[in-house]
Coordinates of C-alpha atoms in Angstrom, one line a residue:
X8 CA 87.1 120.8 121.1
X9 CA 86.2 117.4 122.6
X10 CA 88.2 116.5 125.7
X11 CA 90.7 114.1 124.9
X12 CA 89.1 111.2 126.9
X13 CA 86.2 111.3 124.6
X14 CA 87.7 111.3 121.6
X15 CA 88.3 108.1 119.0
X16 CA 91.4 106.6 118.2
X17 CA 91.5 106.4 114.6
X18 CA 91.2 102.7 112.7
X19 CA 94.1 102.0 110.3
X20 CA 95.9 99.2 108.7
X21 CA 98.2 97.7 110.8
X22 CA 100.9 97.3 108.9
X23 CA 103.9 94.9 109.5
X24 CA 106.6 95.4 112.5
X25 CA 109.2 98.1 111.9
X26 CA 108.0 99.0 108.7
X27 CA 105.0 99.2 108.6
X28 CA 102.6 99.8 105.7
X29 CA 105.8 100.9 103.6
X30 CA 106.1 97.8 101.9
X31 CA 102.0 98.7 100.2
X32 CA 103.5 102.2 99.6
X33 CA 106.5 101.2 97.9
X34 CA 104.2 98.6 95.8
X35 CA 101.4 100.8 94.9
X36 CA 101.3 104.2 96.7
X37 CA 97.9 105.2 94.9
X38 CA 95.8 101.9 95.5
X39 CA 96.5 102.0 99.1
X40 CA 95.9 105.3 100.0
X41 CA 92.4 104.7 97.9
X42 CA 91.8 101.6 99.8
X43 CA 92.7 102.6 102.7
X44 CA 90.3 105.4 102.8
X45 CA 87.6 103.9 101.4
X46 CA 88.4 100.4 104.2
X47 CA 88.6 103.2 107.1
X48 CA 87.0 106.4 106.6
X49 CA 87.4 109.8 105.8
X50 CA 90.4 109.7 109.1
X51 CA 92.8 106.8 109.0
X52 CA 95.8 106.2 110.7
X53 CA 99.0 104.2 109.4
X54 CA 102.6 103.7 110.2
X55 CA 105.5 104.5 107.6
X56 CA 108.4 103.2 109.1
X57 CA 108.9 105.1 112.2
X58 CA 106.5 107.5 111.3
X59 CA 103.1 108.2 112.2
X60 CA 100.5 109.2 109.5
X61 CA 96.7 110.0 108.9
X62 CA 95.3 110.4 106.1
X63 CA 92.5 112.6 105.6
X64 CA 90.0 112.0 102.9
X65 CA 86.8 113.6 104.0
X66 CA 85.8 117.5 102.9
X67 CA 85.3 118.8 106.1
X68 CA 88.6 116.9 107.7
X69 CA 90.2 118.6 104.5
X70 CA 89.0 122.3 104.9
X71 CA 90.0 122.0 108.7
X72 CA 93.3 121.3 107.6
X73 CA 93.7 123.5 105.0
X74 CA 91.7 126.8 105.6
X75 CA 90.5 126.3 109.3
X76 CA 93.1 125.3 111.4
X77 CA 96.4 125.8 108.9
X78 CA 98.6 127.3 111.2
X79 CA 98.5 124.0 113.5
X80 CA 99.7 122.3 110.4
X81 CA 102.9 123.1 109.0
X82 CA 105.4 122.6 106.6
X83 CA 107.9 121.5 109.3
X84 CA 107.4 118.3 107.0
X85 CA 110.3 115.6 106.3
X86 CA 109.0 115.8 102.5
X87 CA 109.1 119.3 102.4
X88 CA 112.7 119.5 104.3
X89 CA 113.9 117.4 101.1
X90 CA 112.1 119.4 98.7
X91 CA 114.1 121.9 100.2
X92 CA 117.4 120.5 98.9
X93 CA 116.4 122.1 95.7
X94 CA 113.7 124.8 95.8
X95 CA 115.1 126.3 99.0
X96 CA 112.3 128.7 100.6
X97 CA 110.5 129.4 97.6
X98 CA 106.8 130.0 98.0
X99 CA 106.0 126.5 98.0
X100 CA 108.4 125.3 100.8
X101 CA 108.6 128.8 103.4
X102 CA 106.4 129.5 105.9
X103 CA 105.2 131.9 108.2
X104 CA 105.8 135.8 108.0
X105 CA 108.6 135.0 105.5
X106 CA 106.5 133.3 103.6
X107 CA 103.6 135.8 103.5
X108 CA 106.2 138.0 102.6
X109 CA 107.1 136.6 99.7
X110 CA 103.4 136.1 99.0
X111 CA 102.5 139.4 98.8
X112 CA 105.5 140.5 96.6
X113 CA 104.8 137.8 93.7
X114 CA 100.8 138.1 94.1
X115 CA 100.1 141.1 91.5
X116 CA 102.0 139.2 88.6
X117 CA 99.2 136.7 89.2
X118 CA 96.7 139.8 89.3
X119 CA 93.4 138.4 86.8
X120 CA 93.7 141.3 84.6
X121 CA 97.2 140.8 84.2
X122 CA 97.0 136.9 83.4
X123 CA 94.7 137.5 80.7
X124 CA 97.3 139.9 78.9
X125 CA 99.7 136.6 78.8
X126 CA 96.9 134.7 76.7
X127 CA 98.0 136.0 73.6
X128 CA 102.0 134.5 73.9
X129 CA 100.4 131.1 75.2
X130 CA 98.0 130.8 72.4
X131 CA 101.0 131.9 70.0
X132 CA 103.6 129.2 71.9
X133 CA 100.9 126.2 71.3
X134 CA 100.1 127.5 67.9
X135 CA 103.8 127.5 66.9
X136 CA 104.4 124.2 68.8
X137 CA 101.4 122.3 66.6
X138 CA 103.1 123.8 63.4
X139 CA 106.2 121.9 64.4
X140 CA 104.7 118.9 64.3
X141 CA 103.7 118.9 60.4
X142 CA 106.4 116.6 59.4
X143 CA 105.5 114.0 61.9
X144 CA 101.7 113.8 60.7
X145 CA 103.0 113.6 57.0
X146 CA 105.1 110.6 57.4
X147 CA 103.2 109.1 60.0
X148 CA 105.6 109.2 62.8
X149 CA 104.5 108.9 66.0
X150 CA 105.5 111.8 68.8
X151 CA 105.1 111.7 72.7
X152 CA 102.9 114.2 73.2
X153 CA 103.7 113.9 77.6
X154 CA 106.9 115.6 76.0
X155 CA 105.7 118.0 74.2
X156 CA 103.5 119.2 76.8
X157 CA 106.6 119.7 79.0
X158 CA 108.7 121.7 75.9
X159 CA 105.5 123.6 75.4
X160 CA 104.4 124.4 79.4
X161 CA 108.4 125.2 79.9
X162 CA 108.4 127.7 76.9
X163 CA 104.9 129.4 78.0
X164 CA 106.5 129.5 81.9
X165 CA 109.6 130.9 80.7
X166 CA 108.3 133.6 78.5
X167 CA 105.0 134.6 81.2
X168 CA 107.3 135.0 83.8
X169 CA 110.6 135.9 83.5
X170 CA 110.3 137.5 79.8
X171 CA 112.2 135.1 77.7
X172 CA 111.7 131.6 76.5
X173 CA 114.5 128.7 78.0
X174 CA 115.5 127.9 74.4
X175 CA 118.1 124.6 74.7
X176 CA 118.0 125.0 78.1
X177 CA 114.5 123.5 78.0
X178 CA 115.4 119.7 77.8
X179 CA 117.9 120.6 80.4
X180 CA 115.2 121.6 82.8
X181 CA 113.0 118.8 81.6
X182 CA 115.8 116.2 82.3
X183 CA 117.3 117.6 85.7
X184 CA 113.2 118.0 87.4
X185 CA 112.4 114.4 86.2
X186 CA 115.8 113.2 88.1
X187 CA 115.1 115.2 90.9
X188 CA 111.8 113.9 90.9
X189 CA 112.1 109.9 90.9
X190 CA 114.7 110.5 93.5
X191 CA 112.7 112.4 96.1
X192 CA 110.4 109.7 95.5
X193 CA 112.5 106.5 96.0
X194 CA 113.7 108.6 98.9
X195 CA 111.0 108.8 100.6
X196 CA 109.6 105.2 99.7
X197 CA 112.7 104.0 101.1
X198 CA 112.9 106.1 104.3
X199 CA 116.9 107.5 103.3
X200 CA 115.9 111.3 104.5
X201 CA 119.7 112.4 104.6
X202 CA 120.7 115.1 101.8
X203 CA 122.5 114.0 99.4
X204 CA 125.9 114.5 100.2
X205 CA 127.5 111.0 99.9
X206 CA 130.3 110.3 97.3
X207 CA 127.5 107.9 95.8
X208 CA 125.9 107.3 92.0
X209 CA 122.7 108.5 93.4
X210 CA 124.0 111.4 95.0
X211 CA 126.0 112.3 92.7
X212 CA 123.1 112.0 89.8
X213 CA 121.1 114.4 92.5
X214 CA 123.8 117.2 93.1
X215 CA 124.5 117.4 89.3
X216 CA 120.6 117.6 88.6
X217 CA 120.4 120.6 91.1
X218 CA 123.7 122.7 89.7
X219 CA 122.0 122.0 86.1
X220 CA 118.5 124.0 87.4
X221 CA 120.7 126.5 89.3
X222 CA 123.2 126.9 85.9
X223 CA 120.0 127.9 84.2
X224 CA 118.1 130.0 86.9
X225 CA 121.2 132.0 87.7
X226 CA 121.4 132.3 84.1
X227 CA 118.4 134.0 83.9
X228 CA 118.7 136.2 86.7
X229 CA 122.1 137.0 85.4
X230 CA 120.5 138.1 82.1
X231 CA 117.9 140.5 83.7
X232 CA 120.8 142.4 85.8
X233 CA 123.0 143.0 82.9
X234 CA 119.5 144.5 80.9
X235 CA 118.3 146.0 84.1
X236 CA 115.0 148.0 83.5
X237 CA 111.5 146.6 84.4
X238 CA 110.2 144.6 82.0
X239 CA 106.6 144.4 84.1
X240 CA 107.1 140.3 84.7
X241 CA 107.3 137.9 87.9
X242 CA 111.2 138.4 87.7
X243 CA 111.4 142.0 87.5
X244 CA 108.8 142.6 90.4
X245 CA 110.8 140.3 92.7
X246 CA 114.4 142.0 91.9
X247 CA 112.4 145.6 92.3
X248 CA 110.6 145.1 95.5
X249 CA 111.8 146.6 98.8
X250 CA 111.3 144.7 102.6
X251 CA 108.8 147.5 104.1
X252 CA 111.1 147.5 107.3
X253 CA 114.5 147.6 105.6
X254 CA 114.5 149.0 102.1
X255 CA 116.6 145.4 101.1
X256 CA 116.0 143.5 98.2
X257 CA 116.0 140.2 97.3
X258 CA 119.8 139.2 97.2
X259 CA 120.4 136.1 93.6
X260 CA 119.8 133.6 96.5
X261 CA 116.6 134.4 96.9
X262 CA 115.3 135.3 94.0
X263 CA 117.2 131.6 92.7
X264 CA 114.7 129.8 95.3
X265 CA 111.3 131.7 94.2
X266 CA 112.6 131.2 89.8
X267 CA 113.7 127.8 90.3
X268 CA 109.8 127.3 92.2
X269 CA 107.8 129.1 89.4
X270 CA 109.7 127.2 86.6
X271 CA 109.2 124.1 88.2
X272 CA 105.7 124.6 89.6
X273 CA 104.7 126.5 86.4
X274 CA 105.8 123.7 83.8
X275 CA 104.6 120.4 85.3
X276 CA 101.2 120.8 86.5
X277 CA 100.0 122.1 82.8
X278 CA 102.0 119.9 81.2
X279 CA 100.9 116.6 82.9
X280 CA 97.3 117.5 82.7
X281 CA 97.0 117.7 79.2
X282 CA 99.0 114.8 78.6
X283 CA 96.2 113.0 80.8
X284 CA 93.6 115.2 78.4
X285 CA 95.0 113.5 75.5
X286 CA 94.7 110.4 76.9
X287 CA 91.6 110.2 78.3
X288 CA 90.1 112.1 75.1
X289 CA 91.4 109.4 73.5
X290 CA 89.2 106.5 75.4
X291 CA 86.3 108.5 75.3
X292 CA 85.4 109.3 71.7
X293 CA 81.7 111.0 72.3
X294 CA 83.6 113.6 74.9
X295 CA 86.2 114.5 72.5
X296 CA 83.3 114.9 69.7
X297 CA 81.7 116.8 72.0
X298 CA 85.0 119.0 72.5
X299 CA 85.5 119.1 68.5
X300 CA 81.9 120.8 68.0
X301 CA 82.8 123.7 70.7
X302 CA 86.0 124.7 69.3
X303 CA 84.1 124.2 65.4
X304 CA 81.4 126.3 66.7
X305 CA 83.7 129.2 68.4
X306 CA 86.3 129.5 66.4
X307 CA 85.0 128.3 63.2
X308 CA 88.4 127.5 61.9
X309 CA 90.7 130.6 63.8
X310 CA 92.9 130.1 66.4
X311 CA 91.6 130.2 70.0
X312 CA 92.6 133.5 71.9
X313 CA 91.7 134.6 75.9
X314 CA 89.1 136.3 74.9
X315 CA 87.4 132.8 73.3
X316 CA 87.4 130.9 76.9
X317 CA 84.0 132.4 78.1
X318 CA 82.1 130.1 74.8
X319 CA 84.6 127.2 75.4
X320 CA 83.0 126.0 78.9
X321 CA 83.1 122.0 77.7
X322 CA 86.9 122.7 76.7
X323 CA 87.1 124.2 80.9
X324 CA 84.9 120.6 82.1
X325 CA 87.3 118.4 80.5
X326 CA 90.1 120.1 82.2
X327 CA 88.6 120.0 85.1
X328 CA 87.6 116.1 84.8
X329 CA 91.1 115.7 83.7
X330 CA 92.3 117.4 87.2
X331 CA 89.8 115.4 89.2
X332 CA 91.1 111.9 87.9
X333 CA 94.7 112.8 87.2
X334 CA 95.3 115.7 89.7
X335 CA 99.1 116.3 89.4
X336 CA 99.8 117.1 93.4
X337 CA 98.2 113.7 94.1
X338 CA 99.3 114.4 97.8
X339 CA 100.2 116.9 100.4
X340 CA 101.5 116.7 104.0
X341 CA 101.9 118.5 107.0
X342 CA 103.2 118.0 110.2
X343 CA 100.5 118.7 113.3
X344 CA 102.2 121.5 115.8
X345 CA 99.1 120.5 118.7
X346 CA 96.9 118.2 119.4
X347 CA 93.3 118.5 117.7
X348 CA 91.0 116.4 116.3
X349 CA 89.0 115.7 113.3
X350 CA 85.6 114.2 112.9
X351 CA 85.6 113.1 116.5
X352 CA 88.9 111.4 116.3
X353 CA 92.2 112.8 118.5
X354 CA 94.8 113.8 115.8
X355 CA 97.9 113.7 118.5
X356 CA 100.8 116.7 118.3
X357 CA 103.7 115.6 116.0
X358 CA 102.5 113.3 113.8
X359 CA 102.1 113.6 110.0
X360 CA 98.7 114.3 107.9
X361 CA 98.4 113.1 104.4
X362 CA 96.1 114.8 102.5
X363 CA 94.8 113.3 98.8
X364 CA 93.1 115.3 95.8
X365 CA 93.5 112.0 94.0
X366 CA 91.8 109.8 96.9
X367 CA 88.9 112.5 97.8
X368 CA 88.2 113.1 94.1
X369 CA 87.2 109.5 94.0
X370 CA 85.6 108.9 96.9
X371 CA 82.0 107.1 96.4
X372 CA 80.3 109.3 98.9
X373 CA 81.2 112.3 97.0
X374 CA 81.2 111.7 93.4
X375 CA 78.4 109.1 91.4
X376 CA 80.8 106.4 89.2
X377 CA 84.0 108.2 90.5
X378 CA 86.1 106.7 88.1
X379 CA 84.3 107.6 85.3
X380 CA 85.7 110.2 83.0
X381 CA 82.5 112.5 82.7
X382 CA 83.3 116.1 81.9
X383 CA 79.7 117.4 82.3
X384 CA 79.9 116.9 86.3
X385 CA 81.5 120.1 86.0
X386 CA 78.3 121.9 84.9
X387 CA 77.2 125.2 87.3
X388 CA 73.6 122.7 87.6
X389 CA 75.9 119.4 89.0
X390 CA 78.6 121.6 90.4
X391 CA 76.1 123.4 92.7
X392 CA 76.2 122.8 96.4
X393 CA 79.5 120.7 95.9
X394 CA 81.3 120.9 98.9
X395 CA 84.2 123.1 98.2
X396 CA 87.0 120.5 99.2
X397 CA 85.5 118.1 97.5
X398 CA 87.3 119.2 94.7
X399 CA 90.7 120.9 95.3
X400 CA 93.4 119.9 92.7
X401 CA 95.0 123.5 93.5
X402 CA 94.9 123.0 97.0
X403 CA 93.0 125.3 99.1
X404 CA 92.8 127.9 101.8
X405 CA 95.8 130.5 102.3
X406 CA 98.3 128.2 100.8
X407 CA 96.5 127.7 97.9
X408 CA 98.5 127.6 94.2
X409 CA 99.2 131.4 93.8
X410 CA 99.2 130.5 89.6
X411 CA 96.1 128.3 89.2
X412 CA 94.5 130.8 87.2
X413 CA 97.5 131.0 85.0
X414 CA 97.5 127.2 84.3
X415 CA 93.8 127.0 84.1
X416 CA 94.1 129.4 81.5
X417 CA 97.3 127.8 79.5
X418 CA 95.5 124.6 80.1
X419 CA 92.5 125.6 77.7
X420 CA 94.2 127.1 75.2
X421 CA 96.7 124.6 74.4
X422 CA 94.4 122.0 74.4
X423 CA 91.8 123.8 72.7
X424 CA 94.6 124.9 69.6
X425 CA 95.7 120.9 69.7
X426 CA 92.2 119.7 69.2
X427 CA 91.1 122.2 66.7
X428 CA 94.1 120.7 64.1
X429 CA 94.9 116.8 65.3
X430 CA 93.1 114.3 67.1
X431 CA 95.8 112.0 69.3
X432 CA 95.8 108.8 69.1
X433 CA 98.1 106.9 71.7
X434 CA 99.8 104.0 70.6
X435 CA 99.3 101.9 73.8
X436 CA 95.3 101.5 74.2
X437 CA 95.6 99.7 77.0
X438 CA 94.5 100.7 80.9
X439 CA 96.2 103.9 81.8
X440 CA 98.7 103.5 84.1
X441 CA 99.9 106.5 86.6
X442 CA 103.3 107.0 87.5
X443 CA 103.2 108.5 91.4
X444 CA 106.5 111.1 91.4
X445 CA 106.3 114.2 92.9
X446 CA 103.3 115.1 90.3
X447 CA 101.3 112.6 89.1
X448 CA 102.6 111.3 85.7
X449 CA 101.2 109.1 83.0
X450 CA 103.7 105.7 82.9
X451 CA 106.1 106.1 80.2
X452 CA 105.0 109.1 78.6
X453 CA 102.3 109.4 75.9
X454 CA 103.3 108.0 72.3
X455 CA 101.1 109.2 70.1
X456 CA 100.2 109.4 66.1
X457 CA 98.9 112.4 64.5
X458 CA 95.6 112.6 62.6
X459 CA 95.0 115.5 61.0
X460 CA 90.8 117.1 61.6
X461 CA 89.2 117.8 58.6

């Protein structure tokens, strides 16, 4: 490493006293981190409140942070510590042996082989799904397709992973996450880090969003002991498995925190990037012609299956354009442990790094008309000798999303079963606009009408 004398402080906005630059955030979180990378550099520096950040936009300041240097930074994050209120230590929020531990247990249900033998009951979930939806196209009634996605994503998680679909329980989840969600969010935006234990509306609203998830989880872990057996899933390999050291097993607590994860984690990522596919699909008329003549051409009139995917690449691209514009985890942070640098500037102990799939997947220097919605950049000729954290919408490294391949997978099948029967034609044309929660949601949801493909 550089000695500290000879490293650069890192330019920034200066923001306003006290506060900051959380007035910008509050305003529009997106266009400042996107200007603020692209008005400073791949290393940027800010205040948030009392808080010091740095946001990190370049692919080699990324990998550091992610792959080569992860153990200096941590989840010892305030906005972990609050997505602790709900998920507990889960995979996404522990750390360290504990978390490796955990890791290791829940890995083979996510085994390749494995996650192609759950094709067949996603494939059958959309299919079913699109059947539903019959009425609507007859009497032209329009649907949100941002909530179907989310019925649909919750049904596929449910069944996948812990052997059984939610049922009614599904709007439940759907309702309690999105309250959860635009509170951690205001939260945050507003600096009030305190759990939420005052007698207060908000507060209130947040405790009774948790006990609805934890009504449902329990439920399901409830079910499983009273069947007992395995029945080969996620669940039953986490109630089965044995500490190496101490022959214990997961007590409800635990296996609560890594459910409530995988049914959270597992819905909204799919289900917001398709409802982003159907919009953008929708804008861009020669891609989704382009789409329609692969799945004609594959299926020739069948229904997609696992097996399909290989001779779908373009239906892969435009999930993977989709992902690059609209990635769902829009933004990560981490807390530094000791002092190190990045691209010759001093990144000092303590302070917070922000790290943006949405601001590095549209970075100038990295991608030609960034904002452009061009599926073919994904081909292996344009995708060779792109810097691999150049494009990370999973994440990356050790801590990288142990289901991507599942959502990949559910990802191409549901769209590819969707676009085979209807084209989606959203009732607002206008610009889209994004909705910055904990994922990365389109603004409103997606009101769409049906048109039947010939």
């Amino acid at each position: 490493m550089t000695t500290t004398a000879a490293l650069r402080t890192a330019p920034g906005p200066r923001g306003r006293p006290l506060v900051g630059v959380l007035p910008e955030v509050r305003r529009d979180p997106l266009r400042f981190l996107t200007e603020t990378a692209r008005t400073y550099g791949e290393v940027a520096r800010y205040r948030l409140g009392p808080l010091r950040s740095f946001l990190i936009s370049g692919p080699d300041g990324v990998r550091h942070v992610l792959q080569e240097n992860v153990r200096n930074y941590t989840k010892d994050h305030f906005s972990y510590s609050m997505v602790r209120w709900v998920a507990g230590d889960g995979l996404l929020t522990s750390q360290g042996d504990f978390w490796l531990r955990q890791r290791r247990l829940a890995q083979p249900a996510f085994h390749r082989q494995r996650i192609a033998a759950l094709g067949a009951g996603m494939a059958r979930a959309a299919a079913e799904r699109v059947d539903s939806w019959a009425p609507a196209a007859e009497s032209g009634r329009p649907i949100d397709a941002a909530e179907e996605m989310t019925h649909l994503a919750l049904r596929i998680v449910g069944e996948s992973l812990f052997g059984g679909g939610l049922g009614e329980r599904t709007a439940t989840v759907s309702r309690a996450f999105t309250t959860i969600s635009e509170q951690l969010v205001t939260r945050f935006r507003t600096m009030r880090l305190l759990p939420p234990v005052l007698p207060f509306g908000q507060d209130r609203a947040f405790r009774e969003a948790t006990a609805a998830l934890d009504e449902v989880v329990y439920g399901i872990i409830a079910e499983r002991r009273r069947r007992g057996g395995d029945s080969g899933d996620l669940l039953s390999m986490l109630m089965l498995a044995q500490d190496e050291e101490t022959g214990e097993r997961m007590d409800d607590r635990q296996l609560r925190d890594e459910v409530l994860t995988m049914l959270v984690a597992g819905h909204e990522t799919t289900a917001t990037t398709l409802a982003w596919a159907w919009a953008l699909l929708a804008r861009h008329p020669e891609v989704e012609r382009r789409l329609h003549t692969e799945l004609d051409e594959a299926l020739a009139g069948r229904a997609p299956a696992a097996e399909d995917l290989p001779r779908m690449p373009y239906t892969r691209m435009v999930i993977d354009e989709t992902l690059r514009l609209y990635p769902p985890a829009y933004i990560v942070s981490r807390k530094v442990m000791e002092e190190d640098e990045i691209a010759g500037f001093r990144i000092p102990a303590g302070v917070s790094v922000d790290i943006s799939p949405y601001v590095t997947h549209r970075s100038p220097a990295l991608w030609e008309r960034p904002d452009a919605f061009e599926p073919e950049r994904f081909t292996p000729e344009r995708a060779a000798g792109r810097h691999r954290y150049a494009y990370f919408p999973f994440s990356g490294g050790p801590r990288q999303c142990i289901g991507n391949s599942f959502a990949l997978m559910e990802a191409q099948l549901v769209l590819a079963t969707v676009a085979e029967r209807y084209r989606l034609r959203p009732l607002h044309t206008g610009p889209l606009d994004a909705e910055p929660l904990i994922t990365l949601r389109p603004r409103g949801g997606l009101p769409v009408m049906l048109e039947r493909r010939a």
